[in-house]
């Protein structure tokens, strides 16, 4: 009902505007074409100034209303640098915006048509062209230079003590894999992928390094103030790992692993207190249109303390142990892919602590 009412209001506004325009046209015919042209010029010049003033007031009000509420504080070290780049870019383009818009609307008002004034023919000026070419070129070069510097920092080598987490996208969910105490990811082969047999990544059970790999879905756990390197893959189509709170994003391309790294600054609990939102969660979204269910491809990132991470790891079973329920990871050496070793799983918090340090 409200939609119909809104459409009726818009239709009525259109009809009123149309009738005013027709009435102005008839009045102009009665007054004479020349006088009508002068009157229209004065009205349009005044409207230009009014639009300029109201527009600038609107920009200021929107900035005051939504300042700090769109992105919020960056939750990673790289995010701080990216925010700084954003603010510098907004400052530079903002200055240019205000100067050009004020000149545009003021000139439209000041130099409206008049019989007493003749337009000045100004075809070419080398000095002006050099100024408005060189200055923007220098500004853009500086911005691009900063962008490339931070890009290589984000995609370059992570610190040696960084956590390793593999992120794999599929239609329409995320899969996370952590290496075991050997800190080595086991081998995988895409033809081995079998969701029914709980092998979502196609891990090769013949590879001993895969026996202690932890594979989880939906929620990724990270340690606060500890660098993390994400190794990003896709099982099917191109996805995109979007971490808006950390100001990070990277494509997930089938067959072509990509990487990025960052250091979380605040735990999930700290962010909940900062935002006064007890239900806050860091999110991982897909920022690349990947199919019908694209809108639902969302995961959760929990940033916790190292002690909390160790307790969480101690409660989780490696993928291998889940597949072969009553068996444990084999000792290094050849393993039959159809038979699991018989040793019991022995994963202690002390070993996990050594692994995360």
mmCIF file of C-alpha atoms in Angstrom:
data_model
loop_
_atom_site.group_PDB
_atom_site.id
_atom_site.type_symbol
_atom_site.label_atom_id
_atom_site.label_comp_id
_atom_site.label_asym_id
_atom_site.label_seq_id
_atom_site.Cartn_x
_atom_site.Cartn_y
_atom_site.Cartn_z
ATOM 1 C CA UNK A 1 0.000 0.000 0.000
ATOM 2 C CA UNK A 2 2.812 2.415 0.885
ATOM 3 C CA UNK A 3 4.499 1.671 -2.469
ATOM 4 C CA UNK A 4 1.337 2.598 -4.379
ATOM 5 C CA UNK A 5 0.992 5.772 -2.327
ATOM 6 C CA UNK A 6 4.609 6.738 -3.100
ATOM 7 C CA UNK A 7 4.090 6.128 -6.821
ATOM 8 C CA UNK A 8 0.978 8.317 -6.780
ATOM 9 C CA UNK A 9 2.940 11.134 -5.103
ATOM 10 C CA UNK A 10 5.676 10.884 -7.745
ATOM 11 C CA UNK A 11 3.088 10.917 -10.535
ATOM 12 C CA UNK A 12 1.385 13.961 -9.028
ATOM 13 C CA UNK A 13 4.740 15.758 -8.745
ATOM 14 C CA UNK A 14 5.460 15.030 -12.405
ATOM 15 C CA UNK A 15 2.072 16.379 -13.494
ATOM 16 C CA UNK A 16 2.528 19.568 -11.452
ATOM 17 C CA UNK A 17 5.987 20.147 -12.922
ATOM 18 C CA UNK A 18 4.661 19.549 -16.435
ATOM 19 C CA UNK A 19 1.824 22.026 -15.957
ATOM 20 C CA UNK A 20 4.168 24.695 -14.538
ATOM 21 C CA UNK A 21 6.465 24.244 -17.539
ATOM 22 C CA UNK A 22 3.562 24.620 -19.975
ATOM 23 C CA UNK A 23 2.293 27.714 -18.157
ATOM 24 C CA UNK A 24 5.778 29.270 -18.264
ATOM 25 C CA UNK A 25 5.938 28.580 -21.991
ATOM 26 C CA UNK A 26 2.608 30.365 -22.628
ATOM 27 C CA UNK A 27 3.655 33.334 -20.458
ATOM 28 C CA UNK A 28 6.886 33.568 -22.452
ATOM 29 C CA UNK A 29 4.982 33.696 -25.731
ATOM 30 C CA UNK A 30 2.831 36.510 -24.389
ATOM 31 C CA UNK A 31 5.790 38.512 -23.043
ATOM 32 C CA UNK A 32 8.013 37.955 -26.041
ATOM 33 C CA UNK A 33 10.847 35.523 -26.738
ATOM 34 C CA UNK A 34 13.721 37.850 -25.778
ATOM 35 C CA UNK A 35 12.290 38.863 -22.423
ATOM 36 C CA UNK A 36 11.430 35.255 -21.661
ATOM 37 C CA UNK A 37 15.025 34.166 -22.422
ATOM 38 C CA UNK A 38 16.465 36.779 -20.040
ATOM 39 C CA UNK A 39 14.061 35.778 -17.283
ATOM 40 C CA UNK A 40 14.902 32.080 -17.710
ATOM 41 C CA UNK A 41 18.620 32.870 -17.571
ATOM 42 C CA UNK A 42 18.226 34.727 -14.285
ATOM 43 C CA UNK A 43 16.158 31.909 -12.794
ATOM 44 C CA UNK A 44 18.611 29.215 -13.930
ATOM 45 C CA UNK A 45 21.590 31.228 -12.659
ATOM 46 C CA UNK A 46 19.966 31.579 -9.243
ATOM 47 C CA UNK A 47 19.112 27.861 -9.192
ATOM 48 C CA UNK A 48 22.745 27.039 -9.959
ATOM 49 C CA UNK A 49 23.917 28.983 -6.891
ATOM 50 C CA UNK A 50 21.159 27.468 -4.739
ATOM 51 C CA UNK A 51 22.110 23.962 -5.914
ATOM 52 C CA UNK A 52 25.786 24.653 -5.137
ATOM 53 C CA UNK A 53 25.084 25.881 -1.599
ATOM 54 C CA UNK A 54 22.573 23.127 -0.774
ATOM 55 C CA UNK A 55 24.843 20.488 -2.326
ATOM 56 C CA UNK A 56 27.863 21.513 -0.259
ATOM 57 C CA UNK A 57 25.738 21.625 2.895
ATOM 58 C CA UNK A 58 24.455 18.136 2.039
ATOM 59 C CA UNK A 59 27.998 16.796 1.587
ATOM 60 C CA UNK A 60 29.020 18.239 4.971
ATOM 61 C CA UNK A 61 25.933 16.854 6.750
ATOM 62 C CA UNK A 62 26.375 13.371 5.255
ATOM 63 C CA UNK A 63 30.010 13.359 6.358
ATOM 64 C CA UNK A 64 29.051 14.331 9.920
ATOM 65 C CA UNK A 65 26.212 11.797 10.089
ATOM 66 C CA UNK A 66 28.093 8.769 8.756
ATOM 67 C CA UNK A 67 31.696 9.570 9.751
ATOM 68 C CA UNK A 68 33.220 6.482 11.336
ATOM 69 C CA UNK A 69 30.098 4.370 10.789
ATOM 70 C CA UNK A 70 30.710 2.948 7.323
ATOM 71 C CA UNK A 71 33.931 0.954 7.731
ATOM 72 C CA UNK A 72 34.773 1.479 11.377
ATOM 73 C CA UNK A 73 38.247 1.080 12.830
ATOM 74 C CA UNK A 74 40.594 -1.207 10.900
ATOM 75 C CA UNK A 75 41.226 -4.455 12.798
ATOM 76 C CA UNK A 76 44.629 -5.256 11.264
ATOM 77 C CA UNK A 77 47.991 -3.583 10.844
ATOM 78 C CA UNK A 78 47.712 -3.545 7.054
ATOM 79 C CA UNK A 79 44.195 -2.181 7.413
ATOM 80 C CA UNK A 80 45.536 0.929 9.160
ATOM 81 C CA UNK A 81 47.822 1.673 6.204
ATOM 82 C CA UNK A 82 45.040 1.105 3.696
ATOM 83 C CA UNK A 83 42.772 3.470 5.656
ATOM 84 C CA UNK A 84 45.530 6.091 5.608
ATOM 85 C CA UNK A 85 45.756 5.724 1.831
ATOM 86 C CA UNK A 86 41.989 6.109 1.594
ATOM 87 C CA UNK A 87 41.988 9.285 3.689
ATOM 88 C CA UNK A 88 44.834 10.795 1.645
ATOM 89 C CA UNK A 89 42.973 9.996 -1.587
ATOM 90 C CA UNK A 90 39.729 11.482 -0.249
ATOM 91 C CA UNK A 91 41.577 14.618 0.898
ATOM 92 C CA UNK A 92 43.208 15.190 -2.497
ATOM 93 C CA UNK A 93 40.103 14.443 -4.550
ATOM 94 C CA UNK A 94 37.962 16.374 -2.050
ATOM 95 C CA UNK A 95 39.980 19.557 -2.528
ATOM 96 C CA UNK A 96 39.733 19.178 -6.312
ATOM 97 C CA UNK A 97 35.989 18.457 -6.027
ATOM 98 C CA UNK A 98 35.224 21.594 -4.018
ATOM 99 C CA UNK A 99 37.336 23.867 -6.231
ATOM 100 C CA UNK A 100 35.905 22.562 -9.519
ATOM 101 C CA UNK A 101 32.275 22.474 -8.356
ATOM 102 C CA UNK A 102 32.371 25.992 -6.915
ATOM 103 C CA UNK A 103 33.943 27.316 -10.122
ATOM 104 C CA UNK A 104 31.474 25.405 -12.301
ATOM 105 C CA UNK A 105 28.305 26.726 -10.660
ATOM 106 C CA UNK A 106 29.667 30.226 -10.005
ATOM 107 C CA UNK A 107 30.687 30.617 -13.661
ATOM 108 C CA UNK A 108 27.232 29.423 -14.759
ATOM 109 C CA UNK A 109 25.696 32.197 -12.628
ATOM 110 C CA UNK A 110 28.195 34.991 -13.298
ATOM 111 C CA UNK A 111 28.546 34.518 -17.043
ATOM 112 C CA UNK A 112 24.931 33.990 -17.992
ATOM 113 C CA UNK A 113 23.868 35.459 -21.324
ATOM 114 C CA UNK A 114 23.975 39.231 -21.624
ATOM 115 C CA UNK A 115 23.834 41.564 -24.645
ATOM 116 C CA UNK A 116 26.474 43.764 -23.014
ATOM 117 C CA UNK A 117 29.090 40.990 -22.922
ATOM 118 C CA UNK A 118 30.853 39.220 -25.772
ATOM 119 C CA UNK A 119 32.428 35.782 -25.313
ATOM 120 C CA UNK A 120 36.223 35.790 -25.364
ATOM 121 C CA UNK A 121 37.770 33.298 -27.809
ATOM 122 C CA UNK A 122 40.536 31.417 -25.968
ATOM 123 C CA UNK A 123 41.722 28.506 -28.160
ATOM 124 C CA UNK A 124 45.061 27.475 -26.657
ATOM 125 C CA UNK A 125 47.525 28.081 -23.805
ATOM 126 C CA UNK A 126 50.606 25.887 -23.364
ATOM 127 C CA UNK A 127 51.246 27.006 -19.774
ATOM 128 C CA UNK A 128 47.731 26.160 -18.571
ATOM 129 C CA UNK A 129 47.752 22.799 -20.333
ATOM 130 C CA UNK A 130 51.107 21.958 -18.769
ATOM 131 C CA UNK A 131 49.820 22.865 -15.286
ATOM 132 C CA UNK A 132 46.610 20.844 -15.435
ATOM 133 C CA UNK A 133 48.462 17.867 -16.934
ATOM 134 C CA UNK A 134 51.597 17.734 -14.778
ATOM 135 C CA UNK A 135 49.992 18.377 -11.356
ATOM 136 C CA UNK A 136 47.358 15.575 -11.653
ATOM 137 C CA UNK A 137 50.028 13.259 -13.097
ATOM 138 C CA UNK A 138 52.313 13.836 -10.082
ATOM 139 C CA UNK A 139 49.434 13.372 -7.609
ATOM 140 C CA UNK A 140 48.301 10.132 -9.265
ATOM 141 C CA UNK A 141 51.872 8.814 -9.466
ATOM 142 C CA UNK A 142 52.307 9.337 -5.719
ATOM 143 C CA UNK A 143 48.990 7.602 -4.964
ATOM 144 C CA UNK A 144 49.778 4.671 -7.270
ATOM 145 C CA UNK A 145 53.265 4.414 -5.735
ATOM 146 C CA UNK A 146 51.827 4.115 -2.217
ATOM 147 C CA UNK A 147 49.297 1.597 -3.480
ATOM 148 C CA UNK A 148 51.960 -0.613 -5.065
ATOM 149 C CA UNK A 149 54.130 -0.387 -1.925
ATOM 150 C CA UNK A 150 51.332 -1.627 0.336
ATOM 151 C CA UNK A 151 50.213 -4.210 -2.222
ATOM 152 C CA UNK A 152 53.668 -5.812 -2.263
ATOM 153 C CA UNK A 153 53.717 -5.702 1.548
ATOM 154 C CA UNK A 154 50.364 -7.531 1.735
ATOM 155 C CA UNK A 155 51.151 -10.137 -0.921
ATOM 156 C CA UNK A 156 54.863 -10.477 -0.133
ATOM 157 C CA UNK A 157 56.597 -12.831 2.271
ATOM 158 C CA UNK A 158 54.976 -13.142 5.674
ATOM 159 C CA UNK A 159 57.090 -13.185 8.863
ATOM 160 C CA UNK A 160 58.708 -16.533 9.631
ATOM 161 C CA UNK A 161 56.586 -17.018 12.752
ATOM 162 C CA UNK A 162 53.295 -16.421 10.919
ATOM 163 C CA UNK A 163 50.425 -18.876 11.223
ATOM 164 C CA UNK A 164 49.555 -20.769 8.054
ATOM 165 C CA UNK A 165 45.881 -21.154 7.177
ATOM 166 C CA UNK A 166 44.568 -22.473 3.882
ATOM 167 C CA UNK A 167 41.275 -20.966 2.726
ATOM 168 C CA UNK A 168 39.300 -22.781 0.027
ATOM 169 C CA UNK A 169 36.134 -21.446 -1.536
ATOM 170 C CA UNK A 170 33.380 -23.582 -2.976
ATOM 171 C CA UNK A 171 29.823 -22.870 -4.054
ATOM 172 C CA UNK A 172 28.747 -21.567 -1.552
ATOM 173 C CA UNK A 173 30.888 -21.958 1.568
ATOM 174 C CA UNK A 174 34.424 -21.650 2.920
ATOM 175 C CA UNK A 175 36.731 -24.463 4.049
ATOM 176 C CA UNK A 176 39.708 -23.778 6.343
ATOM 177 C CA UNK A 177 42.742 -26.029 6.834
ATOM 178 C CA UNK A 178 45.462 -25.782 9.503
ATOM 179 C CA UNK A 179 48.720 -27.762 9.371
ATOM 180 C CA UNK A 180 49.504 -30.137 12.217
ATOM 181 C CA UNK A 181 52.461 -30.111 14.592
ATOM 182 C CA UNK A 182 54.840 -30.603 11.663
ATOM 183 C CA UNK A 183 53.610 -27.232 10.338
ATOM 184 C CA UNK A 184 53.377 -28.793 6.853
ATOM 185 C CA UNK A 185 50.234 -29.083 4.780
ATOM 186 C CA UNK A 186 49.586 -32.562 3.441
ATOM 187 C CA UNK A 187 49.326 -33.113 -0.287
ATOM 188 C CA UNK A 188 45.972 -33.053 -2.034
ATOM 189 C CA UNK A 189 44.554 -33.887 -5.436
ATOM 190 C CA UNK A 190 41.325 -32.462 -6.798
ATOM 191 C CA UNK A 191 40.137 -35.852 -8.096
ATOM 192 C CA UNK A 192 40.121 -37.121 -4.513
ATOM 193 C CA UNK A 193 37.522 -34.568 -3.408
ATOM 194 C CA UNK A 194 34.595 -36.449 -1.906
ATOM 195 C CA UNK A 195 32.155 -34.628 0.379
ATOM 196 C CA UNK A 196 30.330 -37.860 1.273
ATOM 197 C CA UNK A 197 33.550 -39.354 2.652
ATOM 198 C CA UNK A 198 34.473 -36.132 4.494
ATOM 199 C CA UNK A 199 37.354 -35.317 2.181
ATOM 200 C CA UNK A 200 36.336 -31.837 1.046
ATOM 201 C CA UNK A 201 39.835 -30.862 -0.085
ATOM 202 C CA UNK A 202 40.922 -34.121 -1.726
ATOM 203 C CA UNK A 203 43.668 -34.879 0.817
ATOM 204 C CA UNK A 204 45.970 -37.784 -0.040
ATOM 205 C CA UNK A 205 45.893 -40.205 2.894
ATOM 206 C CA UNK A 206 49.113 -41.826 1.576
ATOM 207 C CA UNK A 207 50.929 -38.641 2.592
ATOM 208 C CA UNK A 208 51.768 -38.737 6.342
ATOM 209 C CA UNK A 209 51.823 -34.917 6.449
ATOM 210 C CA UNK A 210 48.065 -34.889 5.821
ATOM 211 C CA UNK A 211 47.260 -37.058 8.834
ATOM 212 C CA UNK A 212 47.363 -34.212 11.372
ATOM 213 C CA UNK A 213 45.876 -31.499 9.162
ATOM 214 C CA UNK A 214 42.821 -29.874 10.714
ATOM 215 C CA UNK A 215 39.961 -29.123 8.284
ATOM 216 C CA UNK A 216 37.023 -27.038 9.508
ATOM 217 C CA UNK A 217 34.155 -25.209 7.890
ATOM 218 C CA UNK A 218 32.341 -21.929 8.469
ATOM 219 C CA UNK A 219 34.587 -20.538 11.257
ATOM 220 C CA UNK A 220 38.287 -19.664 11.054
ATOM 221 C CA UNK A 221 40.213 -19.105 14.303
ATOM 222 C CA UNK A 222 43.122 -16.640 14.420
ATOM 223 C CA UNK A 223 45.415 -15.447 17.207
ATOM 224 C CA UNK A 224 45.451 -11.771 18.111
ATOM 225 C CA UNK A 225 48.703 -9.883 17.413
ATOM 226 C CA UNK A 226 50.112 -12.909 15.547
ATOM 227 C CA UNK A 227 50.748 -12.662 11.787
ATOM 228 C CA UNK A 228 48.695 -15.048 9.670
ATOM 229 C CA UNK A 229 49.401 -16.062 6.095
ATOM 230 C CA UNK A 230 46.361 -17.123 4.090
ATOM 231 C CA UNK A 231 46.844 -19.558 1.205
ATOM 232 C CA UNK A 232 43.764 -19.122 -0.944
ATOM 233 C CA UNK A 233 42.261 -21.684 -3.341
ATOM 234 C CA UNK A 234 38.968 -22.475 -5.037
ATOM 235 C CA UNK A 235 37.286 -25.809 -5.711
ATOM 236 C CA UNK A 236 35.102 -24.677 -8.596
ATOM 237 C CA UNK A 237 34.697 -21.096 -9.887
ATOM 238 C CA UNK A 238 36.483 -17.821 -9.114
ATOM 239 C CA UNK A 239 35.620 -16.575 -5.623
ATOM 240 C CA UNK A 240 37.095 -13.676 -3.683
ATOM 241 C CA UNK A 241 38.145 -13.667 -0.034
ATOM 242 C CA UNK A 242 36.744 -10.424 1.373
ATOM 243 C CA UNK A 243 37.813 -9.391 4.890
ATOM 244 C CA UNK A 244 36.227 -5.965 5.256
ATOM 245 C CA UNK A 245 37.130 -5.511 8.945
ATOM 246 C CA UNK A 246 40.785 -6.205 8.124
ATOM 247 C CA UNK A 247 40.650 -4.226 4.832
ATOM 248 C CA UNK A 248 41.887 -7.236 2.861
ATOM 249 C CA UNK A 249 40.666 -9.048 -0.232
ATOM 250 C CA UNK A 250 42.131 -11.533 -2.669
ATOM 251 C CA UNK A 251 40.785 -13.661 -5.522
ATOM 252 C CA UNK A 252 40.396 -17.410 -5.049
ATOM 253 C CA UNK A 253 41.246 -18.911 -8.445
ATOM 254 C CA UNK A 254 40.867 -22.626 -9.290
ATOM 255 C CA UNK A 255 44.288 -24.217 -9.770
ATOM 256 C CA UNK A 256 46.205 -21.009 -8.961
ATOM 257 C CA UNK A 257 46.842 -20.469 -5.227
ATOM 258 C CA UNK A 258 47.098 -16.849 -4.079
ATOM 259 C CA UNK A 259 48.394 -15.536 -0.768
ATOM 260 C CA UNK A 260 48.140 -12.562 1.551
ATOM 261 C CA UNK A 261 49.034 -11.927 5.168
ATOM 262 C CA UNK A 262 48.091 -9.585 8.001
ATOM 263 C CA UNK A 263 48.147 -9.293 11.791
ATOM 264 C CA UNK A 264 44.821 -9.052 13.682
ATOM 265 C CA UNK A 265 44.851 -6.235 16.257
ATOM 266 C CA UNK A 266 41.757 -6.953 18.355
ATOM 267 C CA UNK A 267 40.103 -10.130 19.563
ATOM 268 C CA UNK A 268 36.448 -10.705 18.786
ATOM 269 C CA UNK A 269 35.587 -9.945 22.416
ATOM 270 C CA UNK A 270 37.518 -6.659 22.325
ATOM 271 C CA UNK A 271 35.663 -5.587 19.184
ATOM 272 C CA UNK A 272 32.337 -6.455 20.803
ATOM 273 C CA UNK A 273 33.172 -4.116 23.668
ATOM 274 C CA UNK A 274 34.459 -1.395 21.332
ATOM 275 C CA UNK A 275 31.284 -1.486 19.248
ATOM 276 C CA UNK A 276 28.987 -2.223 22.189
ATOM 277 C CA UNK A 277 27.616 -5.134 20.167
ATOM 278 C CA UNK A 278 27.615 -8.500 22.004
ATOM 279 C CA UNK A 279 26.776 -10.353 18.773
ATOM 280 C CA UNK A 280 29.585 -8.892 16.635
ATOM 281 C CA UNK A 281 31.594 -11.310 14.494
ATOM 282 C CA UNK A 282 34.366 -10.760 12.002
ATOM 283 C CA UNK A 283 33.169 -11.960 8.614
ATOM 284 C CA UNK A 284 34.709 -13.511 5.539
ATOM 285 C CA UNK A 285 32.587 -12.845 2.476
ATOM 286 C CA UNK A 286 32.815 -13.690 -1.200
ATOM 287 C CA UNK A 287 33.390 -10.438 -3.102
ATOM 288 C CA UNK A 288 33.134 -12.035 -6.542
ATOM 289 C CA UNK A 289 29.819 -12.966 -8.168
ATOM 290 C CA UNK A 290 30.066 -16.754 -8.132
ATOM 291 C CA UNK A 291 26.564 -18.046 -8.822
ATOM 292 C CA UNK A 292 23.013 -18.134 -7.520
ATOM 293 C CA UNK A 293 23.958 -18.618 -3.878
ATOM 294 C CA UNK A 294 26.672 -15.935 -3.888
ATOM 295 C CA UNK A 295 24.747 -13.834 -1.352
ATOM 296 C CA UNK A 296 24.889 -16.624 1.240
ATOM 297 C CA UNK A 297 28.629 -17.337 0.981
ATOM 298 C CA UNK A 298 29.680 -15.986 4.334
ATOM 299 C CA UNK A 299 31.941 -17.330 7.051
ATOM 300 C CA UNK A 300 33.010 -16.243 10.537
ATOM 301 C CA UNK A 301 36.478 -15.317 11.773
ATOM 302 C CA UNK A 302 37.144 -15.623 15.502
ATOM 303 C CA UNK A 303 40.179 -13.731 16.730
ATOM 304 C CA UNK A 304 41.175 -15.144 20.124
ATOM 305 C CA UNK A 305 44.100 -15.175 22.518
ATOM 306 C CA UNK A 306 46.807 -17.785 22.092
ATOM 307 C CA UNK A 307 45.556 -19.738 25.122
ATOM 308 C CA UNK A 308 42.010 -19.822 23.712
ATOM 309 C CA UNK A 309 43.342 -20.946 20.345
ATOM 310 C CA UNK A 310 45.290 -23.802 21.954
ATOM 311 C CA UNK A 311 42.192 -25.007 23.796
ATOM 312 C CA UNK A 312 40.153 -24.860 20.593
ATOM 313 C CA UNK A 313 42.798 -26.819 18.649
ATOM 314 C CA UNK A 314 42.990 -29.451 21.370
ATOM 315 C CA UNK A 315 39.245 -30.122 21.039
ATOM 316 C CA UNK A 316 39.296 -30.495 17.256
ATOM 317 C CA UNK A 317 40.014 -33.765 15.426
ATOM 318 C CA UNK A 318 42.247 -33.877 12.348
ATOM 319 C CA UNK A 319 40.412 -34.676 9.122
ATOM 320 C CA UNK A 320 42.218 -38.018 8.915
ATOM 321 C CA UNK A 321 41.031 -39.010 12.401
ATOM 322 C CA UNK A 322 37.440 -38.152 11.466
ATOM 323 C CA UNK A 323 37.579 -40.299 8.344
ATOM 324 C CA UNK A 324 39.218 -43.221 10.140
ATOM 325 C CA UNK A 325 37.341 -42.756 13.399
ATOM 326 C CA UNK A 326 39.093 -45.340 15.560
ATOM 327 C CA UNK A 327 42.592 -44.738 14.263
ATOM 328 C CA UNK A 328 45.320 -42.130 14.705
ATOM 329 C CA UNK A 329 47.804 -40.412 12.386
ATOM 330 C CA UNK A 330 50.490 -42.768 11.170
ATOM 331 C CA UNK A 331 54.170 -42.276 11.780
ATOM 332 C CA UNK A 332 56.107 -40.989 8.753
ATOM 333 C CA UNK A 333 56.387 -43.584 6.029
ATOM 334 C CA UNK A 334 54.173 -45.224 3.459
ATOM 335 C CA UNK A 335 50.520 -45.632 4.380
ATOM 336 C CA UNK A 336 47.881 -47.688 2.618
ATOM 337 C CA UNK A 337 45.097 -45.345 1.424
ATOM 338 C CA UNK A 338 42.389 -47.897 2.258
ATOM 339 C CA UNK A 339 43.622 -48.932 5.710
ATOM 340 C CA UNK A 340 44.237 -46.608 8.612
ATOM 341 C CA UNK A 341 46.991 -47.072 11.245
ATOM 342 C CA UNK A 342 45.956 -48.341 14.646
ATOM 343 C CA UNK A 343 47.761 -45.890 16.967
ATOM 344 C CA UNK A 344 45.479 -43.672 19.081
ATOM 345 C CA UNK A 345 45.287 -39.909 18.513
ATOM 346 C CA UNK A 346 47.585 -38.115 20.929
ATOM 347 C CA UNK A 347 47.295 -34.338 20.547
ATOM 348 C CA UNK A 348 48.142 -32.339 23.680
ATOM 349 C CA UNK A 349 47.843 -28.643 24.479
ATOM 350 C CA UNK A 350 51.605 -28.493 25.143
ATOM 351 C CA UNK A 351 52.416 -29.587 21.605
ATOM 352 C CA UNK A 352 49.906 -27.144 20.196
ATOM 353 C CA UNK A 353 51.474 -24.356 22.236
ATOM 354 C CA UNK A 354 54.892 -25.213 20.789
ATOM 355 C CA UNK A 355 53.392 -25.211 17.306
ATOM 356 C CA UNK A 356 51.777 -21.768 17.595
ATOM 357 C CA UNK A 357 54.823 -20.044 19.082
#
